[in-house]
mmCIF file of C-alpha atoms in Angstrom:
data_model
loop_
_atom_site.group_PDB
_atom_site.id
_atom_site.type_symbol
_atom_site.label_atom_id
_atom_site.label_comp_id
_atom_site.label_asym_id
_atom_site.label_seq_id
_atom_site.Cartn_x
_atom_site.Cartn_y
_atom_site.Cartn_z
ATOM 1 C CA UNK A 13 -10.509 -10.002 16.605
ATOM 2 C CA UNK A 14 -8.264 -12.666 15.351
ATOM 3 C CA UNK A 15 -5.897 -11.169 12.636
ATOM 4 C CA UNK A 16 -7.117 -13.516 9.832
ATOM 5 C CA UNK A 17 -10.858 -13.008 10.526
ATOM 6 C CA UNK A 18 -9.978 -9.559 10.286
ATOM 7 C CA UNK A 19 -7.866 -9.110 6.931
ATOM 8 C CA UNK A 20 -11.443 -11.030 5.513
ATOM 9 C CA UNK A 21 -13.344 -8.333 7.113
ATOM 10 C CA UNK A 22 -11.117 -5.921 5.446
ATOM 11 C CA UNK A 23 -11.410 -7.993 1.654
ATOM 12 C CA UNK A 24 -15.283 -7.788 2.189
ATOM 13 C CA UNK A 25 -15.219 -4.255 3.229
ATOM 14 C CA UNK A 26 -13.374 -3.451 -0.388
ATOM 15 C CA UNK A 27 -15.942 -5.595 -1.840
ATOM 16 C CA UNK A 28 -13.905 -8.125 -2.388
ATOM 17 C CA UNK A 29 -12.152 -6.785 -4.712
ATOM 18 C CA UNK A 30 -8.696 -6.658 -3.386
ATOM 19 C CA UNK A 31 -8.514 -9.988 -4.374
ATOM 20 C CA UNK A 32 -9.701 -9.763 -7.597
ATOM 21 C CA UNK A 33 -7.145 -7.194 -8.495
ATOM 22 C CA UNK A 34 -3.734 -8.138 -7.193
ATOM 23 C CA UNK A 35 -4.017 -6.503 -3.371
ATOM 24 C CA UNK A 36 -3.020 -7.550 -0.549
ATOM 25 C CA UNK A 37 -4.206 -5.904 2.598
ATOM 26 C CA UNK A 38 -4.293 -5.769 6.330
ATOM 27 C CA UNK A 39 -6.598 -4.334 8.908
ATOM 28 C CA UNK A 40 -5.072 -1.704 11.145
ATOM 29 C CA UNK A 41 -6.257 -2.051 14.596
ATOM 30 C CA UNK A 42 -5.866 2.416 15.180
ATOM 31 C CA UNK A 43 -6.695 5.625 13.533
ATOM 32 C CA UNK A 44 -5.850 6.764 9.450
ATOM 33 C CA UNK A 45 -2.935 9.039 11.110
ATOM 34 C CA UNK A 46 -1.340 6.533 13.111
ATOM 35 C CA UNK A 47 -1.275 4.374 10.264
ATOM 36 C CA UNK A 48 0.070 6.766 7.842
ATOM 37 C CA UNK A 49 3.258 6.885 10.510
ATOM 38 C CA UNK A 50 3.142 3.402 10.521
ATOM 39 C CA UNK A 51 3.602 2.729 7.010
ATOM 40 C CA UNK A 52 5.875 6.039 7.140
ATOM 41 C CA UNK A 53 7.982 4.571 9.887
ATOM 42 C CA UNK A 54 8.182 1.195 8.376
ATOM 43 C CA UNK A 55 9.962 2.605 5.702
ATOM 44 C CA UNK A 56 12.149 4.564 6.844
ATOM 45 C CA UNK A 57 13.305 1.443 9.234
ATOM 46 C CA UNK A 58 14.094 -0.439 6.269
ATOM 47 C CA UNK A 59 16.762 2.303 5.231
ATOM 48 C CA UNK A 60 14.381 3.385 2.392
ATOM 49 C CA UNK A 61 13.247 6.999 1.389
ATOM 50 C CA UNK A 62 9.734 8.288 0.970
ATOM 51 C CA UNK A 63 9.795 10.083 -2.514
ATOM 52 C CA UNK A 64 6.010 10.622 -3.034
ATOM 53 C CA UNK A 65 3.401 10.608 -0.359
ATOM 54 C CA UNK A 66 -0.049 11.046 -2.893
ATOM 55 C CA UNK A 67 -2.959 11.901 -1.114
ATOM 56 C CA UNK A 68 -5.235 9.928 -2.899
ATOM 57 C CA UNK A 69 -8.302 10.356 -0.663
ATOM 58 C CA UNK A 70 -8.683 14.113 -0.730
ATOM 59 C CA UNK A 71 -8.292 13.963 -4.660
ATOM 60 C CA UNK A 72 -10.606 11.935 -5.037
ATOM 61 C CA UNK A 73 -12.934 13.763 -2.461
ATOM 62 C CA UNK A 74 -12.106 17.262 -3.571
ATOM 63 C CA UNK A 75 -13.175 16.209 -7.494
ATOM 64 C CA UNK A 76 -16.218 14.102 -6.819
ATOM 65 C CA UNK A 77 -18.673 17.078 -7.484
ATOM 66 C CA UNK A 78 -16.433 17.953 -10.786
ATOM 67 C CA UNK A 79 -16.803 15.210 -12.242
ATOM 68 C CA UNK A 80 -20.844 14.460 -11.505
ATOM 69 C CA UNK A 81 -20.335 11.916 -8.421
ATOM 70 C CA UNK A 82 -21.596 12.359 -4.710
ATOM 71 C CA UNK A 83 -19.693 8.843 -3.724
ATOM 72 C CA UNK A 84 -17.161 8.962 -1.053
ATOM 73 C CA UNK A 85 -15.031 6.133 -1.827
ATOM 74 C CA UNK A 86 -12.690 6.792 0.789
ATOM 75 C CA UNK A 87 -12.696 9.010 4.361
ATOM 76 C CA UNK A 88 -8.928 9.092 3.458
ATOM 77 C CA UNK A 89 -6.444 7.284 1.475
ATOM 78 C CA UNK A 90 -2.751 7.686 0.951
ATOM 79 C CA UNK A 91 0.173 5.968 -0.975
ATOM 80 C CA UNK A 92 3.713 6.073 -0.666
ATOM 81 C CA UNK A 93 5.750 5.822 -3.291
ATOM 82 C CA UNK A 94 9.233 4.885 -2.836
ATOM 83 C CA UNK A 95 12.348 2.669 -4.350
ATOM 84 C CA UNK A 96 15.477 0.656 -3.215
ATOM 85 C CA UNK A 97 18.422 0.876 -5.001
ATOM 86 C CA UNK A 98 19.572 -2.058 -4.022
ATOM 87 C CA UNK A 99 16.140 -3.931 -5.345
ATOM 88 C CA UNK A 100 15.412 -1.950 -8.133
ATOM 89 C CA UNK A 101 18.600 -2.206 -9.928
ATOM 90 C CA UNK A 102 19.047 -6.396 -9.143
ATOM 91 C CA UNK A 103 15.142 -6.684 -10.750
ATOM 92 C CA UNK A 104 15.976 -4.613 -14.060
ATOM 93 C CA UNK A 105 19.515 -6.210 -14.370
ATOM 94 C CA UNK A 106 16.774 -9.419 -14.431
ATOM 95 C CA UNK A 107 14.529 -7.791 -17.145
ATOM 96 C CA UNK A 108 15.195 -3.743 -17.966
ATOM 97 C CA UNK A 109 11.501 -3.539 -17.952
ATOM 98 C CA UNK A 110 10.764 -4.072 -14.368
ATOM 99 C CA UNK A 111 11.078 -0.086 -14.926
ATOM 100 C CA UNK A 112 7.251 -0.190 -15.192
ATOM 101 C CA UNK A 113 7.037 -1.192 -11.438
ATOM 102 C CA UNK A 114 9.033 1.374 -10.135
ATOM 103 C CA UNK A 115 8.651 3.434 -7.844
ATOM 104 C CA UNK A 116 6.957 0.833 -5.451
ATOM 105 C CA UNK A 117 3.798 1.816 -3.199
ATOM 106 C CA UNK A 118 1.702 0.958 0.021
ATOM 107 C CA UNK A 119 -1.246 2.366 0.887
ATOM 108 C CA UNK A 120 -3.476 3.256 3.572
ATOM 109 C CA UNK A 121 -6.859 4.074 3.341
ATOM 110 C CA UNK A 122 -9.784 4.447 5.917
ATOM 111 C CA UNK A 123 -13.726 3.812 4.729
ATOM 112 C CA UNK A 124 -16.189 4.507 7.647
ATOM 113 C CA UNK A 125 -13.415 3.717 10.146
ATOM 114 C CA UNK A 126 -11.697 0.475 8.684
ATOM 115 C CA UNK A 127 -8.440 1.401 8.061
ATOM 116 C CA UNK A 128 -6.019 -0.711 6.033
ATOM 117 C CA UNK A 129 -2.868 -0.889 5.105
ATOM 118 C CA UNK A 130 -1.857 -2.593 1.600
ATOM 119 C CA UNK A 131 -0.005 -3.121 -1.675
ATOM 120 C CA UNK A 132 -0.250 -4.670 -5.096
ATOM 121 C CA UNK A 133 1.120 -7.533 -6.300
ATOM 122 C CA UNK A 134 4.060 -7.724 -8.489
ATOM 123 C CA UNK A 135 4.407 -10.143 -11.478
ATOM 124 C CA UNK A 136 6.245 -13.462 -11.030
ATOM 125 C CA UNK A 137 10.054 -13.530 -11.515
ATOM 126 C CA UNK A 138 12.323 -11.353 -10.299
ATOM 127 C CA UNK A 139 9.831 -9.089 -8.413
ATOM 128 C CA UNK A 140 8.768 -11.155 -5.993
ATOM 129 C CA UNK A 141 11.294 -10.475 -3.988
ATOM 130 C CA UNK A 142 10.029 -6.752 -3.807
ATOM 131 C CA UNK A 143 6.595 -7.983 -3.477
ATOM 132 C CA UNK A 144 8.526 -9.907 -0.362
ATOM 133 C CA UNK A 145 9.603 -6.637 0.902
ATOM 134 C CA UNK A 146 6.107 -4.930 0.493
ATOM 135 C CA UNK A 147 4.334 -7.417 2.215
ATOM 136 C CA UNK A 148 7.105 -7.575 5.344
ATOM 137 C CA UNK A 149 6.412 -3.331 5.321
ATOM 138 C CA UNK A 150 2.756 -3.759 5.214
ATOM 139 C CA UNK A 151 2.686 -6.598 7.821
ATOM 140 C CA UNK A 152 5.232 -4.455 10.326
ATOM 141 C CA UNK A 153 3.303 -1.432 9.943
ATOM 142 C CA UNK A 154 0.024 -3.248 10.687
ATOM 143 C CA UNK A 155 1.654 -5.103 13.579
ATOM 144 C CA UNK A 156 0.384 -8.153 11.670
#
């Protein structure tokens, strides 16, 4: 399937909300593990360390009955959470609060067998450029 037609696939599978909110995602053409190493891999490349891998998903499926819900939002769903010292102290030198975006994430998730890899979208200024390095993670660990 043609990547593009895809990634809309993908929006409409969220519900479109992705869009709505800030997100930016891509399909993954392979299984919720392989992504994970993907997106794990991807990281790593870039010189970067993994401080936090959250697993979303499970929370979120281990709680469900807790908290009076039988919806399974996700089959799985992680985010990792990491920095770059290099980028995170040129964007607060810009504005001390860019503190409020750190640590940065991307996430993988898998609903009924669409898997996806994605991040959300930084304000305008001096983040882009770690939005910029998000997106060329998210796209390399896709194989966008």
């Amino acid at each position: 399937m043609h990547r593009l037609a895809s990634a809309c696939l993908t929006l409409l599978t969220l519900g479109g909300s992705a869009l709505s909110q800030g997100v930016t995602t891509y399909p993954f053409d392979g299984s919720f593990e392989d992504a994970t190493f993907a997106v794990e891999s991807a990281i790593v490349d870039k010189g970067l360390v993994i401080d936090y891998r959250s697993h979303v998903g499970a929370m979120l499926n281990r709680t469900g009955a807790d908290v009076g819900s039988a919806v399974t939002i996700y089959d799985n769903a992680d985010v990792f959470l990491f920095c770059s010292a290099v980028l995170s102290r040129k964007v607060m030198e810009a504005d001390p609060l860019n503190i409020a975006h750190c640590p940065y994430g991307i996430f993988v998730t898998d609903k009924a067998g669409q898997v996806a890899i994605g991040y959300r979208h930084m304000p305008e200024g001096a983040m882009q450029e770690v939005q910029a390095l998000l997106d060329t993670i998210a796209r390399e660990a896709s194989g966008e």
